[in-house]
mmCIF file with all atom_site columns, C-alpha atoms in Angstrom:
data_model
loop_
_atom_site.group_PDB
_atom_site.id
_atom_site.type_symbol
_atom_site.label_atom_id
_atom_site.label_alt_id
_atom_site.label_comp_id
_atom_site.label_asym_id
_atom_site.label_entity_id
_atom_site.label_seq_id
_atom_site.pdbx_PDB_ins_code
_atom_site.Cartn_x
_atom_site.Cartn_y
_atom_site.Cartn_z
_atom_site.occupancy
_atom_site.B_iso_or_equiv
_atom_site.pdbx_formal_charge
_atom_site.auth_seq_id
_atom_site.auth_comp_id
_atom_site.auth_asym_id
_atom_site.auth_atom_id
_atom_site.pdbx_PDB_model_num
ATOM 1   C CA . UNK A 1 1   ? -12.374 -11.255 6.739   1.00 0.00 ? 1   UNK A CA 1
ATOM 2   C CA . UNK A 1 2   ? -11.817 -11.998 2.790   1.00 0.00 ? 2   UNK A CA 1
ATOM 3   C CA . UNK A 1 3   ? -8.999  -9.681  2.324   1.00 0.00 ? 3   UNK A CA 1
ATOM 4   C CA . UNK A 1 4   ? -5.403  -10.535 3.498   1.00 0.00 ? 4   UNK A CA 1
ATOM 5   C CA . UNK A 1 5   ? -2.345  -8.658  3.196   1.00 0.00 ? 5   UNK A CA 1
ATOM 6   C CA . UNK A 1 6   ? 0.308   -9.748  1.048   1.00 0.00 ? 6   UNK A CA 1
ATOM 7   C CA . UNK A 1 7   ? 3.571   -10.998 2.833   1.00 0.00 ? 7   UNK A CA 1
ATOM 8   C CA . UNK A 1 8   ? 7.006   -9.791  1.433   1.00 0.00 ? 8   UNK A CA 1
ATOM 9   C CA . UNK A 1 9   ? 8.678   -12.109 -0.922  1.00 0.00 ? 9   UNK A CA 1
ATOM 10  C CA . UNK A 1 10  ? 12.049  -13.196 -1.003  1.00 0.00 ? 10  UNK A CA 1
ATOM 11  C CA . UNK A 1 11  ? 13.443  -12.897 -4.787  1.00 0.00 ? 11  UNK A CA 1
ATOM 12  C CA . UNK A 1 12  ? 14.278  -16.473 -5.871  1.00 0.00 ? 12  UNK A CA 1
ATOM 13  C CA . UNK A 1 13  ? 17.012  -17.255 -8.520  1.00 0.00 ? 13  UNK A CA 1
ATOM 14  C CA . UNK A 1 14  ? 14.115  -18.435 -10.980 1.00 0.00 ? 14  UNK A CA 1
ATOM 15  C CA . UNK A 1 15  ? 12.838  -14.767 -10.711 1.00 0.00 ? 15  UNK A CA 1
ATOM 16  C CA . UNK A 1 16  ? 16.216  -13.503 -11.687 1.00 0.00 ? 16  UNK A CA 1
ATOM 17  C CA . UNK A 1 17  ? 16.288  -16.153 -14.422 1.00 0.00 ? 17  UNK A CA 1
ATOM 18  C CA . UNK A 1 18  ? 13.100  -14.816 -16.048 1.00 0.00 ? 18  UNK A CA 1
ATOM 19  C CA . UNK A 1 19  ? 13.946  -11.255 -15.471 1.00 0.00 ? 19  UNK A CA 1
ATOM 20  C CA . UNK A 1 20  ? 17.214  -11.901 -17.554 1.00 0.00 ? 20  UNK A CA 1
ATOM 21  C CA . UNK A 1 21  ? 15.294  -13.712 -20.382 1.00 0.00 ? 21  UNK A CA 1
ATOM 22  C CA . UNK A 1 22  ? 12.532  -11.034 -20.339 1.00 0.00 ? 22  UNK A CA 1
ATOM 23  C CA . UNK A 1 23  ? 15.260  -8.195  -20.705 1.00 0.00 ? 23  UNK A CA 1
ATOM 24  C CA . UNK A 1 24  ? 17.414  -10.174 -23.159 1.00 0.00 ? 24  UNK A CA 1
ATOM 25  C CA . UNK A 1 25  ? 14.467  -10.592 -25.438 1.00 0.00 ? 25  UNK A CA 1
ATOM 26  C CA . UNK A 1 26  ? 14.158  -6.856  -25.756 1.00 0.00 ? 26  UNK A CA 1
ATOM 27  C CA . UNK A 1 27  ? 17.965  -6.502  -26.290 1.00 0.00 ? 27  UNK A CA 1
ATOM 28  C CA . UNK A 1 28  ? 18.328  -5.021  -22.634 1.00 0.00 ? 28  UNK A CA 1
ATOM 29  C CA . UNK A 1 29  ? 20.833  -6.165  -20.189 1.00 0.00 ? 29  UNK A CA 1
ATOM 30  C CA . UNK A 1 30  ? 20.236  -7.107  -16.568 1.00 0.00 ? 30  UNK A CA 1
ATOM 31  C CA . UNK A 1 31  ? 22.690  -4.784  -14.858 1.00 0.00 ? 31  UNK A CA 1
ATOM 32  C CA . UNK A 1 32  ? 23.497  -4.188  -11.245 1.00 0.00 ? 32  UNK A CA 1
ATOM 33  C CA . UNK A 1 33  ? 21.034  -1.410  -10.635 1.00 0.00 ? 33  UNK A CA 1
ATOM 34  C CA . UNK A 1 34  ? 18.223  -3.287  -12.382 1.00 0.00 ? 34  UNK A CA 1
ATOM 35  C CA . UNK A 1 35  ? 18.993  -6.556  -10.314 1.00 0.00 ? 35  UNK A CA 1
ATOM 36  C CA . UNK A 1 36  ? 18.777  -4.145  -7.040  1.00 0.00 ? 36  UNK A CA 1
ATOM 37  C CA . UNK A 1 37  ? 15.471  -2.719  -8.224  1.00 0.00 ? 37  UNK A CA 1
ATOM 38  C CA . UNK A 1 38  ? 13.935  -6.153  -8.571  1.00 0.00 ? 38  UNK A CA 1
ATOM 39  C CA . UNK A 1 39  ? 15.490  -7.254  -5.488  1.00 0.00 ? 39  UNK A CA 1
ATOM 40  C CA . UNK A 1 40  ? 13.911  -4.103  -3.764  1.00 0.00 ? 40  UNK A CA 1
ATOM 41  C CA . UNK A 1 41  ? 10.586  -4.549  -5.045  1.00 0.00 ? 41  UNK A CA 1
ATOM 42  C CA . UNK A 1 42  ? 10.668  -8.265  -4.837  1.00 0.00 ? 42  UNK A CA 1
ATOM 43  C CA . UNK A 1 43  ? 11.215  -8.072  -1.199  1.00 0.00 ? 43  UNK A CA 1
ATOM 44  C CA . UNK A 1 44  ? 8.846   -5.133  -0.350  1.00 0.00 ? 44  UNK A CA 1
ATOM 45  C CA . UNK A 1 45  ? 5.174   -6.223  1.107   1.00 0.00 ? 45  UNK A CA 1
ATOM 46  C CA . UNK A 1 46  ? 3.662   -3.279  -0.708  1.00 0.00 ? 46  UNK A CA 1
ATOM 47  C CA . UNK A 1 47  ? 4.310   -0.940  -3.717  1.00 0.00 ? 47  UNK A CA 1
ATOM 48  C CA . UNK A 1 48  ? 7.352   1.367   -3.085  1.00 0.00 ? 48  UNK A CA 1
ATOM 49  C CA . UNK A 1 49  ? 7.551   5.047   -4.020  1.00 0.00 ? 49  UNK A CA 1
ATOM 50  C CA . UNK A 1 50  ? 10.706  6.655   -6.232  1.00 0.00 ? 50  UNK A CA 1
ATOM 51  C CA . UNK A 1 51  ? 12.002  7.786   -2.707  1.00 0.00 ? 51  UNK A CA 1
ATOM 52  C CA . UNK A 1 52  ? 11.755  4.383   -1.398  1.00 0.00 ? 52  UNK A CA 1
ATOM 53  C CA . UNK A 1 53  ? 13.646  3.137   -4.017  1.00 0.00 ? 53  UNK A CA 1
ATOM 54  C CA . UNK A 1 54  ? 16.194  5.858   -4.126  1.00 0.00 ? 54  UNK A CA 1
ATOM 55  C CA . UNK A 1 55  ? 16.919  5.204   -0.639  1.00 0.00 ? 55  UNK A CA 1
ATOM 56  C CA . UNK A 1 56  ? 17.628  1.584   -1.569  1.00 0.00 ? 56  UNK A CA 1
ATOM 57  C CA . UNK A 1 57  ? 19.953  2.472   -4.305  1.00 0.00 ? 57  UNK A CA 1
ATOM 58  C CA . UNK A 1 58  ? 22.257  5.163   -2.543  1.00 0.00 ? 58  UNK A CA 1
ATOM 59  C CA . UNK A 1 59  ? 23.994  7.262   -4.939  1.00 0.00 ? 59  UNK A CA 1
ATOM 60  C CA . UNK A 1 60  ? 21.854  6.597   -7.954  1.00 0.00 ? 60  UNK A CA 1
ATOM 61  C CA . UNK A 1 61  ? 20.580  9.953   -9.756  1.00 0.00 ? 61  UNK A CA 1
ATOM 62  C CA . UNK A 1 62  ? 16.731  9.952   -9.761  1.00 0.00 ? 62  UNK A CA 1
ATOM 63  C CA . UNK A 1 63  ? 16.958  10.227  -13.898 1.00 0.00 ? 63  UNK A CA 1
ATOM 64  C CA . UNK A 1 64  ? 18.812  6.798   -13.732 1.00 0.00 ? 64  UNK A CA 1
ATOM 65  C CA . UNK A 1 65  ? 16.259  5.096   -11.285 1.00 0.00 ? 65  UNK A CA 1
ATOM 66  C CA . UNK A 1 66  ? 13.390  6.593   -13.716 1.00 0.00 ? 66  UNK A CA 1
ATOM 67  C CA . UNK A 1 67  ? 15.392  5.256   -17.070 1.00 0.00 ? 67  UNK A CA 1
ATOM 68  C CA . UNK A 1 68  ? 15.848  2.155   -15.548 1.00 0.00 ? 68  UNK A CA 1
ATOM 69  C CA . UNK A 1 69  ? 12.225  1.689   -14.021 1.00 0.00 ? 69  UNK A CA 1
ATOM 70  C CA . UNK A 1 70  ? 10.870  2.499   -17.661 1.00 0.00 ? 70  UNK A CA 1
ATOM 71  C CA . UNK A 1 71  ? 13.082  -0.069  -19.185 1.00 0.00 ? 71  UNK A CA 1
ATOM 72  C CA . UNK A 1 72  ? 11.892  -2.737  -16.602 1.00 0.00 ? 72  UNK A CA 1
ATOM 73  C CA . UNK A 1 73  ? 7.978   -1.553  -17.118 1.00 0.00 ? 73  UNK A CA 1
ATOM 74  C CA . UNK A 1 74  ? 8.634   -1.948  -20.805 1.00 0.00 ? 74  UNK A CA 1
ATOM 75  C CA . UNK A 1 75  ? 9.664   -5.271  -20.536 1.00 0.00 ? 75  UNK A CA 1
ATOM 76  C CA . UNK A 1 76  ? 6.993   -6.670  -18.123 1.00 0.00 ? 76  UNK A CA 1
ATOM 77  C CA . UNK A 1 77  ? 9.202   -6.922  -15.227 1.00 0.00 ? 77  UNK A CA 1
ATOM 78  C CA . UNK A 1 78  ? 7.854   -3.793  -13.249 1.00 0.00 ? 78  UNK A CA 1
ATOM 79  C CA . UNK A 1 79  ? 4.590   -2.395  -12.934 1.00 0.00 ? 79  UNK A CA 1
ATOM 80  C CA . UNK A 1 80  ? 3.614   1.253   -12.421 1.00 0.00 ? 80  UNK A CA 1
ATOM 81  C CA . UNK A 1 81  ? 0.634   2.310   -10.407 1.00 0.00 ? 81  UNK A CA 1
ATOM 82  C CA . UNK A 1 82  ? -0.875  5.713   -10.293 1.00 0.00 ? 82  UNK A CA 1
ATOM 83  C CA . UNK A 1 83  ? -1.989  6.709   -7.102  1.00 0.00 ? 83  UNK A CA 1
ATOM 84  C CA . UNK A 1 84  ? -4.928  8.796   -6.273  1.00 0.00 ? 84  UNK A CA 1
ATOM 85  C CA . UNK A 1 85  ? -2.748  12.092  -5.624  1.00 0.00 ? 85  UNK A CA 1
ATOM 86  C CA . UNK A 1 86  ? -1.047  11.367  -9.137  1.00 0.00 ? 86  UNK A CA 1
ATOM 87  C CA . UNK A 1 87  ? 2.239   9.961   -7.895  1.00 0.00 ? 87  UNK A CA 1
ATOM 88  C CA . UNK A 1 88  ? 3.862   6.634   -9.111  1.00 0.00 ? 88  UNK A CA 1
ATOM 89  C CA . UNK A 1 89  ? 4.407   3.674   -7.078  1.00 0.00 ? 89  UNK A CA 1
ATOM 90  C CA . UNK A 1 90  ? 6.056   0.703   -8.162  1.00 0.00 ? 90  UNK A CA 1
ATOM 91  C CA . UNK A 1 91  ? 6.172   -3.370  -7.747  1.00 0.00 ? 91  UNK A CA 1
ATOM 92  C CA . UNK A 1 92  ? 7.276   -6.402  -9.597  1.00 0.00 ? 92  UNK A CA 1
ATOM 93  C CA . UNK A 1 93  ? 4.867   -7.478  -12.191 1.00 0.00 ? 93  UNK A CA 1
ATOM 94  C CA . UNK A 1 94  ? 2.189   -10.036 -11.422 1.00 0.00 ? 94  UNK A CA 1
ATOM 95  C CA . UNK A 1 95  ? 4.322   -12.534 -14.212 1.00 0.00 ? 95  UNK A CA 1
ATOM 96  C CA . UNK A 1 96  ? 7.099   -12.619 -11.360 1.00 0.00 ? 96  UNK A CA 1
ATOM 97  C CA . UNK A 1 97  ? 5.204   -12.403 -8.490  1.00 0.00 ? 97  UNK A CA 1
ATOM 98  C CA . UNK A 1 98  ? 1.650   -13.464 -7.192  1.00 0.00 ? 98  UNK A CA 1
ATOM 99  C CA . UNK A 1 99  ? -1.843  -12.296 -8.393  1.00 0.00 ? 99  UNK A CA 1
ATOM 100 C CA . UNK A 1 100 ? -3.130  -9.470  -5.980  1.00 0.00 ? 100 UNK A CA 1
ATOM 101 C CA . UNK A 1 101 ? -5.063  -6.386  -5.870  1.00 0.00 ? 101 UNK A CA 1
ATOM 102 C CA . UNK A 1 102 ? -4.589  -3.058  -3.963  1.00 0.00 ? 102 UNK A CA 1
ATOM 103 C CA . UNK A 1 103 ? -6.332  -0.904  -1.207  1.00 0.00 ? 103 UNK A CA 1
ATOM 104 C CA . UNK A 1 104 ? -5.821  2.697   -2.337  1.00 0.00 ? 104 UNK A CA 1
ATOM 105 C CA . UNK A 1 105 ? -6.705  5.559   -0.093  1.00 0.00 ? 105 UNK A CA 1
ATOM 106 C CA . UNK A 1 106 ? -8.465  8.227   -1.913  1.00 0.00 ? 106 UNK A CA 1
ATOM 107 C CA . UNK A 1 107 ? -7.209  10.924  0.251   1.00 0.00 ? 107 UNK A CA 1
ATOM 108 C CA . UNK A 1 108 ? -3.391  10.339  0.930   1.00 0.00 ? 108 UNK A CA 1
ATOM 109 C CA . UNK A 1 109 ? -2.693  7.810   -2.001  1.00 0.00 ? 109 UNK A CA 1
ATOM 110 C CA . UNK A 1 110 ? -1.386  4.804   0.172   1.00 0.00 ? 110 UNK A CA 1
ATOM 111 C CA . UNK A 1 111 ? -1.589  1.632   -1.455  1.00 0.00 ? 111 UNK A CA 1
ATOM 112 C CA . UNK A 1 112 ? -1.356  -1.843  0.229   1.00 0.00 ? 112 UNK A CA 1
ATOM 113 C CA . UNK A 1 113 ? -1.375  -5.082  -1.757  1.00 0.00 ? 113 UNK A CA 1
ATOM 114 C CA . UNK A 1 114 ? -3.903  -7.351  -0.755  1.00 0.00 ? 114 UNK A CA 1
ATOM 115 C CA . UNK A 1 115 ? -4.782  -11.061 -1.798  1.00 0.00 ? 115 UNK A CA 1
ATOM 116 C CA . UNK A 1 116 ? -8.282  -12.309 -2.254  1.00 0.00 ? 116 UNK A CA 1
ATOM 117 C CA . UNK A 1 117 ? -9.066  -15.897 -1.331  1.00 0.00 ? 117 UNK A CA 1
ATOM 118 C CA . UNK A 1 118 ? -8.956  -18.362 -4.389  1.00 0.00 ? 118 UNK A CA 1
ATOM 119 C CA . UNK A 1 119 ? -12.650 -19.173 -4.494  1.00 0.00 ? 119 UNK A CA 1
ATOM 120 C CA . UNK A 1 120 ? -13.404 -15.294 -4.687  1.00 0.00 ? 120 UNK A CA 1
ATOM 121 C CA . UNK A 1 121 ? -10.996 -14.969 -7.368  1.00 0.00 ? 121 UNK A CA 1
ATOM 122 C CA . UNK A 1 122 ? -12.576 -17.997 -9.211  1.00 0.00 ? 122 UNK A CA 1
ATOM 123 C CA . UNK A 1 123 ? -16.126 -16.553 -8.910  1.00 0.00 ? 123 UNK A CA 1
ATOM 124 C CA . UNK A 1 124 ? -15.158 -12.901 -10.178 1.00 0.00 ? 124 UNK A CA 1
ATOM 125 C CA . UNK A 1 125 ? -13.363 -14.381 -12.847 1.00 0.00 ? 125 UNK A CA 1
ATOM 126 C CA . UNK A 1 126 ? -16.577 -16.598 -14.148 1.00 0.00 ? 126 UNK A CA 1
ATOM 127 C CA . UNK A 1 127 ? -18.776 -13.295 -13.615 1.00 0.00 ? 127 UNK A CA 1
ATOM 128 C CA . UNK A 1 128 ? -16.256 -11.055 -15.571 1.00 0.00 ? 128 UNK A CA 1
ATOM 129 C CA . UNK A 1 129 ? -16.018 -13.814 -18.298 1.00 0.00 ? 129 UNK A CA 1
ATOM 130 C CA . UNK A 1 130 ? -19.753 -13.625 -18.720 1.00 0.00 ? 130 UNK A CA 1
ATOM 131 C CA . UNK A 1 131 ? -20.007 -9.856  -18.508 1.00 0.00 ? 131 UNK A CA 1
ATOM 132 C CA . UNK A 1 132 ? -17.017 -9.562  -21.211 1.00 0.00 ? 132 UNK A CA 1
ATOM 133 C CA . UNK A 1 133 ? -18.753 -12.151 -23.359 1.00 0.00 ? 133 UNK A CA 1
ATOM 134 C CA . UNK A 1 134 ? -22.168 -10.369 -23.397 1.00 0.00 ? 134 UNK A CA 1
ATOM 135 C CA . UNK A 1 135 ? -20.307 -7.053  -24.545 1.00 0.00 ? 135 UNK A CA 1
ATOM 136 C CA . UNK A 1 136 ? -18.318 -8.962  -27.294 1.00 0.00 ? 136 UNK A CA 1
ATOM 137 C CA . UNK A 1 137 ? -15.018 -9.024  -25.348 1.00 0.00 ? 137 UNK A CA 1
ATOM 138 C CA . UNK A 1 138 ? -12.695 -11.956 -24.603 1.00 0.00 ? 138 UNK A CA 1
ATOM 139 C CA . UNK A 1 139 ? -11.851 -12.005 -21.237 1.00 0.00 ? 139 UNK A CA 1
ATOM 140 C CA . UNK A 1 140 ? -7.885  -11.954 -20.259 1.00 0.00 ? 140 UNK A CA 1
ATOM 141 C CA . UNK A 1 141 ? -7.331  -11.229 -16.881 1.00 0.00 ? 141 UNK A CA 1
ATOM 142 C CA . UNK A 1 142 ? -8.469  -8.783  -14.349 1.00 0.00 ? 142 UNK A CA 1
ATOM 143 C CA . UNK A 1 143 ? -7.150  -5.898  -12.027 1.00 0.00 ? 143 UNK A CA 1
ATOM 144 C CA . UNK A 1 144 ? -8.793  -4.792  -8.999  1.00 0.00 ? 144 UNK A CA 1
ATOM 145 C CA . UNK A 1 145 ? -8.194  -1.442  -6.905  1.00 0.00 ? 145 UNK A CA 1
ATOM 146 C CA . UNK A 1 146 ? -10.441 -1.183  -3.719  1.00 0.00 ? 146 UNK A CA 1
ATOM 147 C CA . UNK A 1 147 ? -10.701 2.634   -2.981  1.00 0.00 ? 147 UNK A CA 1
ATOM 148 C CA . UNK A 1 148 ? -11.361 3.828   0.340   1.00 0.00 ? 148 UNK A CA 1
ATOM 149 C CA . UNK A 1 149 ? -9.760  5.788   3.342   1.00 0.00 ? 149 UNK A CA 1
ATOM 150 C CA . UNK A 1 150 ? -6.923  4.078   5.107   1.00 0.00 ? 150 UNK A CA 1
ATOM 151 C CA . UNK A 1 151 ? -6.910  4.212   8.711   1.00 0.00 ? 151 UNK A CA 1
ATOM 152 C CA . UNK A 1 152 ? -4.735  7.616   9.186   1.00 0.00 ? 152 UNK A CA 1
ATOM 153 C CA . UNK A 1 153 ? -7.418  9.392   6.981   1.00 0.00 ? 153 UNK A CA 1
ATOM 154 C CA . UNK A 1 154 ? -10.771 7.921   7.920   1.00 0.00 ? 154 UNK A CA 1
#
């Protein structure tokens, strides 16, 4: 099998240092709530819903969670992924974690992180560079979502 599930990650102090710098460069502070969000997302195996994050940050208003997630997203700390059913899920940005892709259920919206072996990533990048160049584009990076049905929906 070529696709492997991503393992959960423990948020290291260098990640917190990087987040502090990314926020500071945008005149934002690394508050206790933002730190909690980074730790929760960093220790998750897959992207989390707003409800998952609200359970983790007990007593925090939904509006405050969304406001802080938006700031973290604007500072390239968090990535927002829109699911097939129109809801948002969140994860640490790839600059703070590992490069990965997603399996997305077209029916229920479930999203699972997967890591593609380096040899396949390298081959994919080579082909994408060629395709981009042919169209007059300069390749920077790729994102891949594999759409299908999860085990419960198939």
